[in-house]
Amino acid sequence: MKIDSEHLEILAAIVEKGGLTEGADELGKSQPSVSRSMALLEKRIGMPLFEPGRRPLRATELGASLARLGSRIRSANQEASLLVRRFRQGLAGRLRVGGSPIFTDGVVAVMIAEFQSRHSDVYIDQSYGYLDSLSVGLRNGGLDIAILPLHPRQVPADMDFLPLLSGRNVVACRADHPLTRVKGITLDAVARYPWIAPPANSPLYRDLERALKSIGQKDFMINFSGGTLASIQSLLMGSDSLTILPYSVVFQNRRTIPLAVLPLKIDHPDRQLGVLTMIERQRPPAARQFIEFLHIEAQRLQASMDHEEQVTHRRR
């Protein structure tokens, strides 16, 4: 026997509210339509739902049991409607995000954590990559958005790029490194210390070569290369090594990983950290919410970094 689930929902409302009129008001239906639905349900099951002649209405044992099922169905429908509404608003759903490793771990992960503290029903599937692999992921539908540093000329013709943070690298070391106590750091002083190199296929590795060349250091010793941001930070904290890192990464992690920024003028990359998306492809509604959130958080981070730089400059 197949029973119309809507009839069970109507029965639940009638029993809960204590009458046909009250149940109809609860559901936004007319009293005659509710009466017809109950008559159809009784005809379908071949048994009465309410005790005859009782005012107010009183459900039979079967009627009360069916009403409990109807209440569960109504709750499930309300939950489903809420889920659909939240999904359409971008407050729920799955979002596939790819990003360059150093920025993803050092900057974006903090923003993701804050975003999910506000939108816990958005599931983020995050992966790593650089422009070549991330653009492939966007084109084949494996990614919804990519977050990476790019120069305007690098943006593929079939994609949009929303800049978030300006590119700026710094020479970083542990907070109590010997060079932090030196005024007027010379090239000879820097040359005594080894360097940690980012992954060889990363834009940051090329930044390291360009930066060292800009300060006149052509021959430099690398004692570690590759690895994750966490391993690079651990090596910095436990040694006298130096490295090149985006200033935003150092700044964002300053409370947990206290690194120092040496006052060395180096060439900065002509790139910006931003969000890369396909032009002609519909993205999950959560992507719009996430991108807007990233933009706002990046503006706040940029303002904080600019303020800190001004304070540091005045101290010098």
Coordinates of C-alpha atoms in Angstrom, one line a residue:
M1 CA 0.0 0.0 0.0
K2 CA 1.4 3.4 -1.0
I3 CA 0.4 6.3 1.1
D4 CA 0.8 9.9 0.0
S5 CA 3.4 11.5 2.3
E6 CA 1.7 14.9 2.0
H7 CA -1.4 13.4 3.5
L8 CA 0.7 12.2 6.5
E9 CA 2.2 15.7 6.9
I10 CA -1.4 17.2 6.9
L11 CA -2.4 14.6 9.5
A12 CA 0.5 15.5 11.7
A13 CA -0.3 19.2 11.6
I14 CA -4.0 18.5 12.5
V15 CA -3.0 16.3 15.5
E16 CA -0.4 18.7 16.7
K17 CA -2.7 21.8 16.5
G18 CA -5.8 20.0 17.7
G19 CA -8.2 20.6 14.8
L20 CA -8.8 20.7 11.1
T21 CA -9.0 24.5 11.0
E22 CA -5.9 25.0 13.1
G23 CA -4.0 22.4 11.0
A24 CA -5.0 24.1 7.8
D25 CA -3.8 27.5 9.2
E26 CA -0.5 25.9 10.1
L27 CA 0.0 24.6 6.6
G28 CA -1.4 27.6 4.8
K29 CA -4.2 25.5 3.3
S30 CA -8.0 25.9 3.3
Q31 CA -10.0 23.8 5.7
P32 CA -12.1 22.1 3.0
S33 CA -8.9 20.9 1.2
V34 CA -7.5 19.5 4.4
S35 CA -10.8 17.7 5.1
R36 CA -10.7 16.2 1.6
S37 CA -7.1 15.0 2.1
M38 CA -8.1 13.3 5.3
A39 CA -11.1 11.6 3.7
L40 CA -8.8 10.3 0.9
L41 CA -6.3 9.0 3.5
E42 CA -9.1 7.2 5.5
K43 CA -10.4 5.7 2.3
R44 CA -6.9 4.6 1.3
I45 CA -6.2 2.8 4.6
G46 CA -9.8 1.7 5.2
M47 CA -9.8 2.7 8.8
P48 CA -10.8 5.9 10.7
L49 CA -8.1 8.4 11.7
F50 CA -10.1 10.2 14.4
E51 CA -12.5 9.0 17.0
P52 CA -16.1 9.8 15.8
G53 CA -18.1 12.4 17.7
R54 CA -15.2 13.7 19.7
R55 CA -14.7 17.5 20.0
P56 CA -11.9 18.6 19.9
L57 CA -10.7 16.0 17.5
R58 CA -8.9 13.0 19.0
A59 CA -6.8 10.7 16.8
T60 CA -7.3 7.0 16.9
E61 CA -4.3 4.8 17.9
L62 CA -3.5 4.3 14.2
G63 CA -4.1 8.0 13.4
A64 CA -1.7 9.0 16.2
S65 CA 1.0 6.6 14.9
L66 CA 0.6 7.8 11.4
A67 CA 0.7 11.4 12.6
R68 CA 4.1 10.7 14.3
L69 CA 5.4 9.4 10.9
G70 CA 4.0 12.5 9.2
S71 CA 5.8 14.7 11.7
R72 CA 9.1 13.1 10.8
I73 CA 8.4 13.5 7.1
R74 CA 7.6 17.2 7.6
S75 CA 10.8 17.7 9.6
A76 CA 12.8 16.0 6.9
N77 CA 11.1 18.1 4.2
Q78 CA 11.8 21.3 6.2
E79 CA 15.4 20.2 6.6
A80 CA 15.7 19.5 2.9
S81 CA 14.2 22.9 2.0
L82 CA 16.7 24.6 4.4
L83 CA 19.6 22.8 2.8
V84 CA 18.5 23.8 -0.7
R85 CA 18.1 27.4 0.4
R86 CA 21.5 27.4 2.1
F87 CA 23.2 25.8 -0.9
R88 CA 21.7 28.4 -3.3
Q89 CA 22.9 31.1 -0.9
G90 CA 26.4 29.6 -0.9
L91 CA 26.2 28.7 2.7
A92 CA 26.5 24.9 2.1
G93 CA 28.0 22.6 -0.4
R94 CA 31.4 21.4 -1.6
L95 CA 34.2 23.6 -2.9
R96 CA 37.3 22.3 -4.6
V97 CA 40.2 24.7 -4.1
G98 CA 43.7 24.4 -5.5
G99 CA 46.6 26.6 -4.5
S100 CA 50.4 27.1 -4.6
P101 CA 51.8 25.4 -1.5
I102 CA 53.6 28.2 0.3
F103 CA 50.8 30.7 0.1
T104 CA 48.1 28.0 0.7
D105 CA 49.7 26.9 3.9
G106 CA 51.0 30.3 5.1
V107 CA 48.1 32.6 4.2
V108 CA 45.1 30.9 2.7
A109 CA 44.7 28.2 5.3
V110 CA 44.2 30.8 8.0
M111 CA 41.4 32.4 5.9
I112 CA 39.8 29.0 5.2
A113 CA 39.6 28.3 8.9
E114 CA 37.9 31.6 9.6
F115 CA 35.5 31.1 6.6
Q116 CA 34.5 27.6 7.9
S117 CA 34.0 28.9 11.4
R118 CA 31.2 31.1 9.9
H119 CA 30.0 28.6 7.2
S120 CA 30.5 25.2 8.7
D121 CA 28.3 23.5 6.1
V122 CA 30.7 24.3 3.3
Y123 CA 33.1 21.4 2.7
I124 CA 36.4 22.5 1.2
D125 CA 38.5 20.0 -0.7
Q126 CA 42.0 21.6 -1.0
S127 CA 44.9 20.5 -3.1
Y128 CA 48.3 21.9 -4.1
G129 CA 49.8 22.9 -7.5
Y130 CA 51.3 25.6 -9.6
L131 CA 49.9 27.4 -12.7
D132 CA 50.3 24.5 -15.1
S133 CA 48.5 21.9 -13.0
L134 CA 46.0 24.3 -11.5
S135 CA 44.9 25.6 -14.9
V136 CA 44.4 22.0 -16.1
G137 CA 42.3 21.3 -13.0
L138 CA 40.1 24.3 -13.7
R139 CA 39.6 23.4 -17.3
N140 CA 38.7 19.7 -16.7
G141 CA 36.4 20.6 -13.9
G142 CA 38.5 19.1 -11.1
L143 CA 38.8 22.5 -9.4
D144 CA 36.3 25.3 -8.8
I145 CA 38.9 28.0 -8.0
A146 CA 42.7 28.3 -7.8
I147 CA 44.6 30.6 -5.5
L148 CA 48.2 31.5 -6.7
P149 CA 50.5 34.4 -7.5
L150 CA 50.4 35.5 -11.1
H151 CA 51.7 38.3 -13.3
P152 CA 48.9 39.8 -15.5
R153 CA 50.5 38.4 -18.6
Q154 CA 50.4 34.8 -17.1
V155 CA 46.6 34.8 -16.9
P156 CA 45.2 32.4 -19.5
A157 CA 42.8 33.9 -22.0
D158 CA 39.9 31.6 -20.9
M159 CA 40.2 32.6 -17.2
D160 CA 39.6 35.5 -14.9
F161 CA 42.0 36.6 -12.2
L162 CA 41.0 38.6 -9.1
P163 CA 44.1 40.0 -7.3
L164 CA 44.1 39.7 -3.5
L165 CA 47.6 40.7 -2.3
S166 CA 50.5 42.5 -3.9
G167 CA 53.7 40.5 -4.3
R168 CA 56.5 41.3 -1.8
N169 CA 59.3 39.0 -0.7
V170 CA 61.6 39.3 2.3
V171 CA 64.7 37.7 3.6
A172 CA 63.6 35.7 6.7
C173 CA 65.4 34.1 9.6
R174 CA 64.8 33.1 13.2
A175 CA 64.0 35.9 15.5
D176 CA 67.4 35.7 17.4
H177 CA 69.6 35.2 14.4
P178 CA 73.0 36.9 14.7
L179 CA 72.2 39.1 11.7
T180 CA 69.3 40.7 13.6
R181 CA 71.8 42.3 15.9
V182 CA 73.9 43.8 13.1
K183 CA 73.3 47.3 11.9
G184 CA 74.0 48.0 8.2
I185 CA 74.2 44.4 7.1
T186 CA 76.9 43.9 4.5
L187 CA 77.2 41.4 1.7
D188 CA 80.1 39.7 3.4
A189 CA 78.0 39.2 6.6
V190 CA 75.2 37.6 4.6
A191 CA 77.6 35.4 2.7
R192 CA 78.6 33.5 5.8
Y193 CA 75.1 31.9 6.2
P194 CA 73.5 29.1 4.2
W195 CA 70.1 29.4 2.4
I196 CA 67.0 27.3 2.4
A197 CA 65.6 27.1 -1.1
P198 CA 61.9 26.7 -1.9
P199 CA 60.9 23.8 -4.2
A200 CA 62.9 24.0 -7.5
N201 CA 59.7 24.2 -9.7
S202 CA 58.1 27.0 -7.7
P203 CA 58.0 30.7 -8.6
L204 CA 59.5 31.4 -5.2
Y205 CA 62.7 29.5 -6.1
R206 CA 63.2 31.9 -9.1
D207 CA 62.5 34.8 -6.7
L208 CA 65.3 33.5 -4.5
E209 CA 67.8 33.6 -7.4
R210 CA 66.6 37.0 -8.5
A211 CA 66.7 38.4 -5.0
L212 CA 70.2 37.2 -4.2
K213 CA 71.4 38.5 -7.6
S214 CA 69.8 41.9 -6.7
I215 CA 71.9 42.2 -3.5
G216 CA 75.1 41.1 -5.4
Q217 CA 75.3 37.6 -4.0
K218 CA 76.1 35.3 -7.0
D219 CA 77.6 32.4 -5.1
F220 CA 75.5 31.2 -2.3
M221 CA 75.3 28.0 -0.3
I222 CA 72.0 26.1 -0.2
N223 CA 71.8 23.6 2.7
F224 CA 68.2 22.5 2.1
S225 CA 65.7 22.7 -0.8
G226 CA 62.1 21.7 -1.4
G227 CA 59.9 20.7 1.5
T228 CA 56.7 22.2 2.8
L229 CA 56.3 25.6 4.5
A230 CA 56.2 23.8 7.9
S231 CA 59.6 22.1 7.2
I232 CA 61.1 25.4 6.0
Q233 CA 59.9 27.2 9.1
S234 CA 61.2 24.4 11.4
L235 CA 64.6 24.6 9.8
L236 CA 64.7 28.4 10.1
M237 CA 63.8 28.2 13.8
G238 CA 66.5 25.6 14.5
S239 CA 69.4 27.0 12.5
D240 CA 71.2 30.1 11.2
S241 CA 69.9 29.6 7.7
L242 CA 68.2 32.3 5.7
T243 CA 65.5 32.1 3.1
I244 CA 63.2 34.1 0.9
L245 CA 59.5 34.1 1.8
P246 CA 56.5 36.2 0.9
Y247 CA 56.0 38.9 3.5
S248 CA 52.4 38.0 3.9
V249 CA 53.4 34.4 5.0
V250 CA 55.8 35.7 7.6
F251 CA 53.3 38.3 8.8
Q252 CA 50.3 35.9 9.0
N253 CA 52.2 33.4 11.1
R254 CA 54.1 35.8 13.3
R255 CA 52.3 34.8 16.5
T256 CA 53.0 31.1 16.1
I257 CA 56.3 31.1 14.2
P258 CA 58.3 34.2 15.3
L259 CA 60.6 34.9 12.3
A260 CA 62.6 38.1 11.7
V261 CA 62.7 40.1 8.5
L262 CA 66.2 41.3 7.7
P263 CA 66.3 44.9 6.4
L264 CA 67.8 44.0 3.0
K265 CA 66.5 45.6 -0.2
I266 CA 65.7 42.9 -2.7
D267 CA 63.9 42.8 -6.0
H268 CA 60.2 42.0 -5.6
P269 CA 58.2 39.8 -8.0
D270 CA 55.9 41.6 -10.4
R271 CA 53.1 39.3 -9.3
Q272 CA 50.0 39.3 -7.1
L273 CA 48.3 36.6 -5.1
G274 CA 44.8 36.1 -6.4
V275 CA 41.9 33.9 -7.4
L276 CA 41.9 32.2 -10.8
T277 CA 38.6 31.0 -12.2
M278 CA 37.2 29.8 -15.6
I279 CA 35.3 32.6 -17.4
E280 CA 32.5 30.5 -19.0
R281 CA 31.6 28.0 -16.3
Q282 CA 29.1 28.0 -13.6
R283 CA 30.7 27.6 -10.2
P284 CA 29.1 26.3 -7.0
P285 CA 27.2 29.0 -5.1
A286 CA 29.7 28.6 -2.2
A287 CA 32.5 29.8 -4.5
R288 CA 31.0 33.3 -4.7
Q289 CA 30.8 33.5 -0.9
F290 CA 34.3 32.2 -0.5
I291 CA 35.9 34.5 -3.1
E292 CA 34.1 37.5 -1.6
F293 CA 35.4 36.5 1.9
L294 CA 38.9 36.0 0.6
H295 CA 38.8 39.5 -1.0
I296 CA 37.7 41.2 2.3
E297 CA 40.2 39.2 4.4
A298 CA 43.1 40.0 2.0
Q299 CA 42.3 43.7 2.2
R300 CA 42.4 43.5 6.0
L301 CA 45.7 41.7 5.9
Q302 CA 47.2 44.2 3.4
A303 CA 46.1 47.1 5.6
S304 CA 47.7 45.4 8.7
M305 CA 50.9 44.7 6.8
D306 CA 51.1 48.3 5.6
H307 CA 50.5 49.6 9.1
E308 CA 53.2 47.4 10.5
E309 CA 55.7 48.5 7.9
Q310 CA 55.0 52.1 8.6
V311 CA 55.6 51.5 12.4
T312 CA 58.8 49.7 11.7
H313 CA 60.0 52.4 9.3
R314 CA 59.4 55.1 12.0
R315 CA 61.3 53.1 14.6
R316 CA 64.3 53.0 12.3

